[in-house]
Tab-separated table of C-alpha atoms in Angstrom:
chain	number	residue	atom	x	y	z
A	1	MET	CA	16.204	42.680	-59.166
A	2	SER	CA	13.053	44.802	-59.124
A	3	LEU	CA	12.343	48.181	-57.526
A	4	GLU	CA	8.873	48.153	-55.999
A	5	PRO	CA	6.535	51.182	-55.713
A	6	ILE	CA	7.217	51.476	-51.991
A	7	GLY	CA	10.923	51.380	-52.858
A	8	ILE	CA	10.497	54.367	-55.180
A	9	PHE	CA	8.648	56.156	-52.385
A	10	THR	CA	11.504	55.339	-49.971
A	11	LEU	CA	14.136	56.643	-52.401
A	12	VAL	CA	12.256	59.930	-52.913
A	13	LEU	CA	11.830	60.252	-49.150
A	14	GLY	CA	15.526	59.536	-48.634
A	15	LEU	CA	16.606	62.222	-51.104
A	16	TYR	CA	14.303	64.736	-49.412
A	17	CYS	CA	15.688	63.873	-45.956
A	18	LEU	CA	19.268	64.406	-47.136
A	19	PHE	CA	18.378	68.071	-47.468
A	20	ALA	CA	16.047	68.181	-44.439
A	21	GLY	CA	18.756	67.014	-42.024
A	22	TYR	CA	19.361	64.017	-39.818
A	23	HIS	CA	16.781	65.035	-37.201
A	24	THR	CA	14.051	64.568	-39.792
A	25	SER	CA	15.802	61.508	-41.214
A	26	ILE	CA	15.824	59.636	-37.923
A	27	VAL	CA	12.083	60.159	-37.374
A	28	VAL	CA	11.360	58.909	-40.908
A	29	PHE	CA	13.724	55.949	-40.516
A	30	ILE	CA	12.112	54.749	-37.291
A	31	GLY	CA	8.658	55.271	-38.789
A	32	LEU	CA	9.562	53.178	-41.851
A	33	SER	CA	10.500	50.292	-39.542
A	34	VAL	CA	6.788	49.561	-39.248
A	35	PHE	CA	6.711	48.081	-42.768
A	36	GLY	CA	7.783	44.600	-41.733
A	37	ALA	CA	5.928	42.886	-44.599
A	38	ALA	CA	7.130	45.213	-47.357
A	39	ALA	CA	9.994	44.889	-49.814
A	40	ALA	CA	11.419	48.070	-51.299
A	41	ILE	CA	13.700	46.003	-53.543
A	42	LEU	CA	13.401	42.327	-54.487
A	43	ILE	CA	16.671	40.539	-55.268
A	44	GLY	CA	15.942	36.907	-56.091
A	45	SER	CA	14.500	35.425	-52.898
A	46	ALA	CA	15.882	38.269	-50.765
A	47	ASN	CA	13.833	41.253	-49.611
A	48	ILE	CA	15.264	44.687	-48.848
A	49	GLN	CA	12.755	46.380	-46.577
A	50	PRO	CA	12.058	50.143	-46.774
A	51	ALA	CA	13.785	50.888	-43.458
A	52	HIS	CA	16.908	48.992	-44.531
A	53	LEU	CA	17.012	50.912	-47.802
A	54	PHE	CA	16.499	54.220	-46.003
A	55	LEU	CA	19.290	53.323	-43.566
A	56	ALA	CA	21.809	54.185	-46.292
A	57	PHE	CA	20.411	57.734	-46.528
A	58	LEU	CA	20.426	58.067	-42.729
A	59	ALA	CA	24.069	56.966	-42.560
A	60	LEU	CA	24.985	59.451	-45.291
A	61	SER	CA	23.236	62.322	-43.512
A	62	VAL	CA	24.828	61.490	-40.116
A	63	LEU	CA	28.337	60.208	-40.789
A	64	THR	CA	29.305	63.174	-42.966
A	65	TYR	CA	29.578	65.137	-39.691
A	66	ARG	CA	33.023	64.555	-38.193
A	67	ASP	CA	31.825	64.609	-34.591
A	68	LYS	CA	29.015	62.155	-35.297
A	69	PHE	CA	31.385	59.863	-37.206
A	70	ASN	CA	33.802	59.866	-34.258
A	71	ILE	CA	30.999	58.990	-31.826
A	72	ALA	CA	29.819	56.141	-34.067
A	73	LEU	CA	33.379	54.852	-34.397
A	74	LYS	CA	33.984	55.133	-30.646
A	75	ALA	CA	30.826	53.083	-30.035
A	76	LEU	CA	32.626	50.100	-31.599
A	77	SER	CA	35.598	50.256	-29.230
A	78	PHE	CA	36.222	47.689	-26.486
A	79	PRO	CA	34.361	47.049	-24.192
A	80	LYS	CA	31.351	49.096	-25.333
A	81	PRO	CA	28.094	47.359	-26.394
A	82	GLY	CA	28.780	48.052	-30.063
A	83	PHE	CA	32.025	46.087	-29.820
A	84	TRP	CA	30.237	42.932	-28.655
A	85	LEU	CA	27.529	43.346	-31.292
A	86	ALA	CA	30.231	43.710	-33.967
A	87	CYS	CA	31.927	40.556	-32.615
A	88	LEU	CA	28.608	38.695	-32.897
A	89	LEU	CA	28.222	39.891	-36.478
A	90	ILE	CA	31.760	38.877	-37.493
A	91	TYR	CA	31.594	35.511	-35.744
A	92	GLY	CA	28.100	34.703	-37.036
A	93	THR	CA	28.916	35.726	-40.612
A	94	ALA	CA	32.168	33.741	-40.706
A	95	LEU	CA	30.422	30.758	-39.135
A	96	GLY	CA	27.577	31.085	-41.651
A	97	PHE	CA	30.091	30.614	-44.462
A	98	PHE	CA	32.245	27.833	-42.998
A	99	ALA	CA	29.987	25.780	-40.683
A	100	PRO	CA	27.431	24.600	-43.306
A	101	ARG	CA	30.356	23.378	-45.405
A	102	LEU	CA	32.597	21.953	-42.665
A	103	PHE	CA	29.682	20.242	-40.886
A	104	ALA	CA	27.763	19.429	-44.083
A	105	ARG	CA	25.239	16.584	-43.635
A	106	MET	CA	26.354	16.043	-40.037
A	107	THR	CA	22.964	17.163	-38.743
A	108	ASP	CA	19.487	17.963	-40.036
A	109	ILE	CA	18.175	21.538	-39.972
A	110	ILE	CA	14.907	23.387	-40.451
A	111	PRO	CA	16.274	25.767	-43.115
A	112	LEU	CA	15.570	29.446	-42.592
A	113	GLY	CA	16.136	30.259	-46.273
A	114	VAL	CA	16.383	28.403	-49.565
A	115	SER	CA	18.755	25.425	-49.515
A	116	GLU	CA	20.119	23.177	-52.262
A	117	TYR	CA	17.454	20.612	-51.394
A	118	PRO	CA	13.789	20.749	-52.515
A	119	SER	CA	11.595	22.781	-50.172
A	120	THR	CA	9.205	20.389	-48.405
A	121	GLY	CA	8.676	22.250	-45.121
A	122	ARG	CA	10.612	19.508	-43.349
A	123	THR	CA	14.229	19.011	-42.335
A	124	VAL	CA	17.097	18.926	-44.795
A	125	PRO	CA	20.744	17.954	-44.297
A	126	LEU	CA	22.966	20.799	-43.100
A	127	GLY	CA	24.339	22.906	-45.929
A	128	PRO	CA	24.504	26.524	-47.120
A	129	VAL	CA	21.196	28.414	-47.330
A	130	SER	CA	20.286	31.787	-48.837
A	131	SER	CA	19.567	33.251	-45.395
A	132	ASN	CA	23.241	32.948	-44.437
A	133	PHE	CA	23.698	36.071	-46.539
A	134	THR	CA	20.433	37.867	-45.773
A	135	GLN	CA	20.749	37.409	-41.996
A	136	ALA	CA	24.308	38.764	-42.130
A	137	VAL	CA	22.943	41.819	-43.956
A	138	TYR	CA	20.155	42.269	-41.392
A	139	VAL	CA	22.502	42.030	-38.392
A	140	SER	CA	24.890	44.455	-40.147
A	141	ALA	CA	21.957	46.859	-40.462
A	142	ASP	CA	21.175	46.340	-36.767
A	143	LEU	CA	24.747	47.276	-35.838
A	144	LEU	CA	24.720	50.327	-38.110
A	145	ALA	CA	21.362	51.462	-36.741
A	146	TYR	CA	22.632	51.087	-33.164
A	147	VAL	CA	25.746	53.228	-33.662
A	148	LEU	CA	23.805	55.838	-35.671
A	149	ILE	CA	21.268	56.149	-32.847
A	150	LEU	CA	24.149	56.703	-30.413
A	151	ALA	CA	25.624	59.391	-32.682
A	152	ILE	CA	22.307	61.204	-33.181
A	153	GLY	CA	21.388	60.835	-29.508
A	154	SER	CA	24.601	62.580	-28.461
A	155	THR	CA	22.694	65.910	-28.524
A	156	MET	CA	19.433	66.752	-26.779
A	157	ALA	CA	17.794	67.689	-30.087
A	158	GLY	CA	18.772	64.339	-31.568
A	159	PHE	CA	17.708	62.466	-28.416
A	160	ARG	CA	14.268	64.079	-28.594
A	161	ALA	CA	13.996	63.338	-32.327
A	162	ILE	CA	14.645	59.633	-31.688
A	163	THR	CA	11.979	59.639	-28.982
A	164	VAL	CA	9.499	61.236	-31.370
A	165	GLY	CA	10.422	58.623	-33.971
A	166	VAL	CA	9.636	55.760	-31.583
A	167	LEU	CA	6.256	57.332	-30.777
A	168	VAL	CA	5.609	57.700	-34.523
A	169	PHE	CA	6.420	54.017	-34.954
A	170	ALA	CA	4.041	53.046	-32.133
A	171	GLY	CA	1.283	55.193	-33.630
A	172	ALA	CA	1.804	53.850	-37.160
A	173	ASN	CA	1.851	50.264	-35.894
A	174	ALA	CA	-1.488	50.766	-34.131
A	175	PHE	CA	-2.940	52.596	-37.157
A	176	PHE	CA	-2.153	49.764	-39.581
A	177	ALA	CA	-3.577	47.227	-37.127
A	178	LEU	CA	-6.852	49.140	-36.905
A	179	LEU	CA	-6.842	49.537	-40.696
A	180	ASP	CA	-6.338	45.781	-41.022
A	181	ILE	CA	-9.498	45.164	-38.990
A	182	ALA	CA	-11.473	47.801	-40.898
A	183	THR	CA	-10.446	46.632	-44.392
A	184	TYR	CA	-11.141	42.976	-43.582
A	185	GLY	CA	-14.661	43.832	-42.489
A	186	THR	CA	-15.330	45.924	-45.602
A	187	GLY	CA	-13.505	43.776	-48.166
A	188	ALA	CA	-11.029	46.545	-48.956
A	189	GLN	CA	-7.816	44.671	-48.167
A	190	ASP	CA	-6.326	45.648	-51.518
A	191	VAL	CA	-5.043	48.819	-49.827
A	192	PHE	CA	-2.347	46.624	-48.242
A	193	LEU	CA	-1.023	45.262	-51.543
A	194	TYR	CA	1.853	47.726	-51.718
A	195	ILE	CA	3.060	47.073	-48.170
A	196	ARG	CA	2.607	43.282	-48.227
A	197	ASN	CA	4.768	42.548	-51.230
A	198	ALA	CA	7.755	40.793	-49.625
A	199	GLN	CA	8.499	37.173	-50.443
A	200	TYR	CA	7.294	35.842	-47.122
A	201	THR	CA	4.573	33.386	-46.195
A	202	PHE	CA	1.645	35.611	-45.239
A	203	HIS	CA	-1.137	34.742	-42.815
A	204	ASP	CA	-3.209	37.879	-43.294
A	205	ASP	CA	-6.560	36.098	-43.769
A	206	ASP	CA	-6.413	33.696	-40.825
A	207	VAL	CA	-9.475	33.523	-38.572
A	208	VAL	CA	-9.605	32.038	-35.066
A	209	ALA	CA	-12.995	31.323	-33.477
A	210	GLY	CA	-14.605	33.661	-35.977
A	211	VAL	CA	-12.172	36.463	-35.125
A	212	LYS	CA	-9.824	37.841	-37.770
A	213	ARG	CA	-6.196	37.670	-36.620
A	214	ILE	CA	-4.534	41.087	-36.678
A	215	VAL	CA	-1.334	41.299	-38.713
A	216	GLY	CA	-1.249	45.020	-39.530
A	217	SER	CA	1.843	45.775	-41.601
A	218	TRP	CA	3.535	42.477	-40.642
A	219	PRO	CA	3.405	38.997	-42.222
A	220	GLU	CA	1.542	37.242	-39.394
A	221	ALA	CA	-0.175	37.803	-36.063
A	222	SER	CA	2.774	36.613	-33.941
A	223	ALA	CA	5.098	39.085	-35.701
A	224	PHE	CA	2.624	41.919	-35.093
A	225	ALA	CA	2.134	41.003	-31.433
A	226	GLY	CA	5.865	40.547	-30.864
A	227	ILE	CA	6.836	43.967	-32.212
A	228	SER	CA	3.854	45.600	-30.494
A	229	LEU	CA	5.218	44.485	-27.130
A	230	ALA	CA	8.057	46.966	-27.643
A	231	SER	CA	5.465	49.740	-28.006
A	232	VAL	CA	3.670	48.499	-24.881
A	233	GLY	CA	6.880	48.676	-22.833
A	234	PHE	CA	7.985	52.040	-24.203
A	235	THR	CA	4.698	53.957	-24.118
A	236	GLY	CA	3.600	52.339	-20.843
A	237	THR	CA	6.796	53.478	-19.140
A	238	LEU	CA	6.448	57.006	-20.530
A	239	TRP	CA	2.920	57.188	-19.148
A	240	LEU	CA	4.029	55.922	-15.743
A	241	CYS	CA	6.803	58.523	-15.692
A	242	GLY	CA	4.398	61.306	-16.673
A	243	ARG	CA	6.130	62.008	-19.987
A	244	ASP	CA	4.238	63.125	-23.106
A	245	LEU	CA	0.870	62.250	-21.613
A	246	ARG	CA	-0.950	63.458	-24.754
A	247	TRP	CA	0.121	60.347	-26.641
A	248	SER	CA	1.827	57.787	-24.431
A	249	GLY	CA	-1.250	56.743	-22.453
A	250	ALA	CA	-3.486	56.427	-25.513
A	251	LEU	CA	-0.872	54.489	-27.488
A	252	PHE	CA	-0.243	52.160	-24.549
A	253	LEU	CA	-3.943	51.397	-24.098
A	254	VAL	CA	-4.686	50.925	-27.810
A	255	THR	CA	-1.604	48.779	-28.439
A	256	THR	CA	-2.339	46.574	-25.423
A	257	LEU	CA	-5.899	45.967	-26.611
A	258	LEU	CA	-4.651	45.205	-30.122
A	259	VAL	CA	-2.150	42.625	-28.809
A	260	ILE	CA	-4.996	40.918	-26.919
A	261	ARG	CA	-7.259	41.159	-29.970
A	262	SER	CA	-4.556	39.806	-32.309
A	263	THR	CA	-5.217	36.230	-31.055
A	264	SER	CA	-1.466	35.614	-30.974
A	265	SER	CA	-0.627	33.018	-28.335
A	266	ALA	CA	2.902	34.398	-28.062
A	267	GLY	CA	1.553	37.894	-27.442
A	268	LEU	CA	-0.935	36.710	-24.824
A	269	LEU	CA	1.755	34.708	-23.010
A	270	ALA	CA	4.260	37.566	-23.035
A	271	LEU	CA	1.878	40.403	-22.161
A	272	PRO	CA	1.463	39.527	-18.431
A	273	LEU	CA	5.264	39.488	-18.038
A	274	CYS	CA	5.414	42.901	-19.689
A	275	PHE	CA	2.846	44.138	-17.170
A	276	VAL	CA	5.047	42.830	-14.349
A	277	ILE	CA	7.949	44.889	-15.729
A	278	LEU	CA	5.736	47.969	-15.856
A	279	TYR	CA	4.436	47.385	-12.330
A	280	ILE	CA	7.995	47.128	-10.992
A	281	THR	CA	8.797	50.329	-12.890
A	282	ALA	CA	5.787	52.058	-11.304
A	283	PHE	CA	6.906	50.920	-7.847
A	284	PHE	CA	10.367	52.460	-8.212
A	285	ARG	CA	9.059	55.543	-10.059
A	286	SER	CA	6.527	56.465	-7.360
A	287	GLY	CA	7.158	58.327	-4.133
A	288	GLY	CA	9.561	61.122	-3.342
A	289	GLN	CA	9.440	64.667	-4.643
A	290	SER	CA	9.694	63.587	-8.275
A	291	GLY	CA	7.276	60.647	-8.119
A	292	THR	CA	4.323	60.716	-10.492
A	293	ARG	CA	0.591	60.358	-9.899
A	294	ASN	CA	0.329	57.649	-12.538
A	295	SER	CA	2.972	55.423	-10.942
A	296	SER	CA	1.552	55.908	-7.460
A	297	ALA	CA	-1.971	55.122	-8.665
A	298	ILE	CA	-0.822	51.924	-10.383
A	299	VAL	CA	1.054	50.745	-7.280
A	300	LEU	CA	-1.902	51.470	-4.985
A	301	PHE	CA	-4.839	50.285	-7.082
A	302	THR	CA	-3.562	47.509	-9.382
A	303	LEU	CA	-3.754	44.604	-6.935
A	304	PRO	CA	-7.203	45.553	-5.514
A	305	LEU	CA	-8.474	46.060	-9.061
A	306	ILE	CA	-7.184	42.638	-10.152
A	307	CYS	CA	-8.938	41.042	-7.184
A	308	LEU	CA	-12.172	42.880	-8.023
A	309	VAL	CA	-12.074	41.828	-11.688
A	310	ALA	CA	-11.302	38.225	-10.712
A	311	LEU	CA	-14.261	38.248	-8.310
A	312	VAL	CA	-16.632	39.636	-10.968
A	313	ILE	CA	-15.508	36.993	-13.475
A	314	ALA	CA	-15.826	34.203	-10.894
A	315	LEU	CA	-19.383	35.262	-10.003
A	316	ASN	CA	-20.480	35.565	-13.646
A	317	ASP	CA	-20.526	32.025	-14.988
A	318	ALA	CA	-21.273	33.032	-18.593
A	319	LEU	CA	-18.437	35.562	-18.669
A	320	PHE	CA	-16.068	33.086	-17.042
A	321	ARG	CA	-16.951	30.414	-19.605
A	322	GLN	CA	-16.426	32.835	-22.492
A	323	LEU	CA	-13.026	33.938	-21.259
A	324	TYR	CA	-11.978	30.399	-20.416
A	325	ASP	CA	-12.913	29.120	-23.877
A	326	TYR	CA	-10.998	31.979	-25.516
A	327	PHE	CA	-7.807	31.443	-23.523
A	328	ASP	CA	-8.166	27.672	-23.721
A	329	LEU	CA	-8.229	27.925	-27.511
A	330	LEU	CA	-5.229	30.259	-27.715
A	331	ILE	CA	-3.071	29.169	-24.762
A	332	PHE	CA	-4.174	26.212	-22.633
A	333	SER	CA	-4.781	23.815	-25.536
A	334	LYS	CA	-2.224	25.416	-27.817
A	335	SER	CA	0.459	22.885	-26.924
A	336	THR	CA	-1.556	20.126	-28.596
A	337	SER	CA	-2.208	22.043	-31.811
A	338	SER	CA	-0.401	21.129	-35.014
A	339	SER	CA	1.329	24.523	-35.217
A	340	ALA	CA	2.619	24.241	-31.630
A	341	VAL	CA	3.895	20.724	-32.270
A	342	GLU	CA	5.625	21.932	-35.428
A	343	ARG	CA	7.214	24.939	-33.709
A	344	GLY	CA	8.286	22.738	-30.814
A	345	SER	CA	10.022	20.433	-33.259
A	346	TRP	CA	11.916	23.437	-34.670
A	347	ASN	CA	13.386	24.094	-31.221
A	348	THR	CA	14.199	20.401	-30.808
A	349	TYR	CA	16.117	20.343	-34.081
A	350	GLY	CA	17.753	23.667	-33.203
A	351	TYR	CA	19.052	22.267	-29.921
A	352	GLN	CA	20.284	19.171	-31.734
A	353	ASN	CA	22.115	21.442	-34.190
A	354	PHE	CA	23.789	23.074	-31.204
A	355	LEU	CA	24.942	19.695	-29.877
A	356	ASP	CA	26.036	18.326	-33.249
A	357	SER	CA	28.133	21.432	-33.935
A	358	TYR	CA	30.000	20.958	-30.625
A	359	GLY	CA	28.463	24.135	-29.221
A	360	LEU	CA	29.840	26.335	-32.008
A	361	GLY	CA	26.574	26.738	-33.936
A	362	VAL	CA	25.713	25.960	-37.552
A	363	GLY	CA	26.049	29.535	-38.771
A	364	LEU	CA	24.083	32.778	-38.703
A	365	GLY	CA	20.825	32.370	-40.631
A	366	THR	CA	21.189	28.626	-41.180
A	367	SER	CA	18.421	27.120	-39.053
A	368	ARG	CA	14.929	28.236	-38.074
A	369	THR	CA	13.666	27.874	-34.513
A	370	SER	CA	10.690	29.127	-32.529
A	371	SER	CA	12.539	30.838	-29.698
A	372	PHE	CA	15.269	33.457	-29.667
A	373	LEU	CA	17.266	31.454	-27.130
A	374	PHE	CA	17.293	28.357	-29.333
A	375	ALA	CA	18.048	30.544	-32.361
A	376	LEU	CA	21.173	31.836	-30.621
A	377	LEU	CA	22.327	28.390	-29.537
A	378	SER	CA	21.685	26.673	-32.868
A	379	ASN	CA	22.990	29.434	-35.139
A	380	VAL	CA	25.915	31.001	-33.249
A	381	GLY	CA	26.430	28.556	-30.391
A	382	ILE	CA	27.995	29.335	-27.043
A	383	PRO	CA	30.445	31.987	-28.360
A	384	GLY	CA	27.677	33.976	-30.083
A	385	THR	CA	25.335	33.641	-27.107
A	386	ILE	CA	28.054	35.026	-24.814
A	387	MET	CA	28.676	37.920	-27.224
A	388	PHE	CA	24.994	38.843	-27.320
A	389	SER	CA	24.756	38.553	-23.530
A	390	LEU	CA	27.714	40.913	-23.113
A	391	PHE	CA	26.072	43.343	-25.544
A	392	ALA	CA	22.818	43.284	-23.584
A	393	ILE	CA	24.501	43.590	-20.189
A	394	SER	CA	26.712	46.496	-21.229
A	395	ALA	CA	23.871	48.263	-23.076
A	396	PHE	CA	21.172	47.954	-20.410
A	397	SER	CA	22.815	47.529	-17.010
A	398	LYS	CA	24.962	50.662	-16.910
A	399	ARG	CA	23.351	53.527	-14.997
A	400	ARG	CA	23.411	56.699	-17.093
A	401	GLY	CA	22.473	60.186	-15.956
A	402	THR	CA	20.440	61.151	-12.908
A	403	PRO	CA	17.336	59.068	-12.086
A	404	ARG	CA	13.901	60.612	-12.708
A	405	THR	CA	15.144	63.236	-15.148
A	406	PHE	CA	13.716	63.432	-18.657
A	407	THR	CA	16.613	61.626	-20.331
A	408	SER	CA	16.711	58.967	-17.616
A	409	ASP	CA	12.979	58.263	-18.007
A	410	ILE	CA	13.308	57.954	-21.799
A	411	ARG	CA	16.227	55.554	-21.409
A	412	LEU	CA	14.187	53.546	-18.910
A	413	ALA	CA	11.294	53.400	-21.384
A	414	ALA	CA	13.659	52.199	-24.117
A	415	ARG	CA	15.078	49.468	-21.848
A	416	ASN	CA	11.593	48.310	-20.933
A	417	GLY	CA	10.641	48.291	-24.611
A	418	CYS	CA	13.646	46.067	-25.377
A	419	ALA	CA	12.830	43.775	-22.435
A	420	CYS	CA	9.218	43.358	-23.561
A	421	LEU	CA	10.258	42.698	-27.153
A	422	MET	CA	12.802	40.121	-25.998
A	423	ILE	CA	10.178	38.351	-23.885
A	424	GLY	CA	8.079	37.934	-27.023
A	425	ALA	CA	11.128	36.733	-28.960
A	426	MET	CA	11.885	34.128	-26.297
A	427	VAL	CA	8.382	32.755	-26.839
A	428	ALA	CA	8.297	32.771	-30.642
A	429	GLY	CA	11.432	34.375	-32.134
A	430	PRO	CA	12.606	32.430	-35.226
A	431	THR	CA	16.011	34.090	-35.804
A	432	VAL	CA	19.010	35.723	-34.142
A	433	ASP	CA	17.995	39.063	-35.688
A	434	LEU	CA	15.682	40.844	-33.229
A	435	GLY	CA	14.889	43.560	-35.771
A	436	LEU	CA	15.724	47.217	-36.201
A	437	VAL	CA	13.266	48.368	-33.524
A	438	PHE	CA	15.091	46.453	-30.809
A	439	PHE	CA	18.444	48.013	-31.693
A	440	ILE	CA	16.912	51.471	-32.107
A	441	LEU	CA	15.599	51.206	-28.541
A	442	ALA	CA	18.899	49.721	-27.372
A	443	GLY	CA	20.730	52.697	-28.864
A	444	LEU	CA	18.301	55.107	-27.223
A	445	SER	CA	18.817	53.417	-23.845
A	446	SER	CA	22.610	53.810	-24.257
A	447	ALA	CA	22.615	57.373	-25.618
A	448	GLU	CA	24.173	60.119	-23.476
A	449	PRO	CA	23.245	63.543	-24.890
A	450	ASP	CA	25.387	66.559	-24.131
A	451	GLY	CA	23.763	69.025	-21.786
A	452	GLU	CA	21.325	66.565	-20.215
A	453	THR	CA	19.965	67.472	-16.804
A	454	LEU	CA	22.392	66.385	-14.106
A	455	THR	CA	20.082	66.926	-11.153
A	456	ALA	CA	16.785	65.308	-10.317
A	457	PRO	CA	13.641	67.430	-10.857
A	458	SER	CA	12.547	69.370	-7.790
A	459	THR	CA	8.833	69.506	-8.572
A	460	ARG	CA	6.722	66.468	-7.774
A	461	TYR	CA	4.823	66.032	-11.020
A	462	MET	CA	7.222	67.464	-13.550
A	463	THR	CA	6.673	66.495	-17.179
A	464	ALA	CA	8.726	67.220	-20.256
A	465	LYS	CA	7.733	67.665	-23.860
A	466	VAL	CA	9.143	65.027	-26.162
A	467	SER	CA	8.924	67.133	-29.297
């Protein structure tokens, strides 16, 4: 076991936040979630990321309050979302221990972690892998983060602090992406050494068509694009709802451009669907006394603007050819590339694992896929897929508060952020663990702060400060 420099920094920050209070702690915790390629502590082949290490300090600063502890405990009761997430964790962990042993050698897997067989990058017979443990730890952290967000978000001050934390995350994610571009062009990439120290396979120097792929503080371009979709959904919704216009619009625009510039096929495929979600949001958020200018403008001008842009591109043959070649390289011809064929085979083996395990799954963290749906089916089977579905339905479908109020708009932004992130995961998600950011946003979308506004705003273009 080794404590890395960023781990020392996280420990010092955690000790400081114990005295600063949980409102500061939650902002720091969400901000630290941006370090997806960093390891605060290395234990063999396992990586403990800074946010996961800091989660212990956050839990200590929150759960020592009796009322917050009771809220967190209540969040695990039937039939609340936390109950179904806890069921998924228990089922997946138990299955991860028994299934690779009971079904040993009955099927071939693409191992997610280190197995007893030599690592060749190909399939190995089913058996225990190191990621059975690490994925159980990650999903446990997801569950803890979710209930802590609910406990902190039970007050308006805590609810606002979580919102600020998500905006900090979005800003930090964009900052590291821009820094990635700048350091690659100047040969100063050594500045990333301390936040790219996890034992992952990194693709931070990949170039496509002469363009450097953006990875930011993540291991590869698809991971950066996938997590950035959450920022697109969250900040885009805030801007449409007229909330925190100083930052939400700029972060939405910059993050969208960075996803396009990242050259991630998964990001480019998912982004139009995210825009559809935002357009639907604008449609329902416009009109009436509390409608916003931004939503109304998007509803009125988006379709004519798309037609105008399409006409300009069609009339400019050189521009059309440039765009076509770019998208042909990244999307249209992607299915014939070696990486697409390889990732497609992962899903094929994952589905076969699902069938060979009689629909039960081969265990949490056992097999690697290239889609969240196939990850669910292959790892936790039909029971785990139902549990996750019940979590998502109960977390996102329940109507909370009065529409078009500040808290309602923030919850809507969090739901859209989760939806956009999940779209990206369906395209290229390798594991059942959707990451801390997803469950932070899920907790924010489920939070019900005391004293929230119970009536809709009476002024047409009302905005509310997030900080």
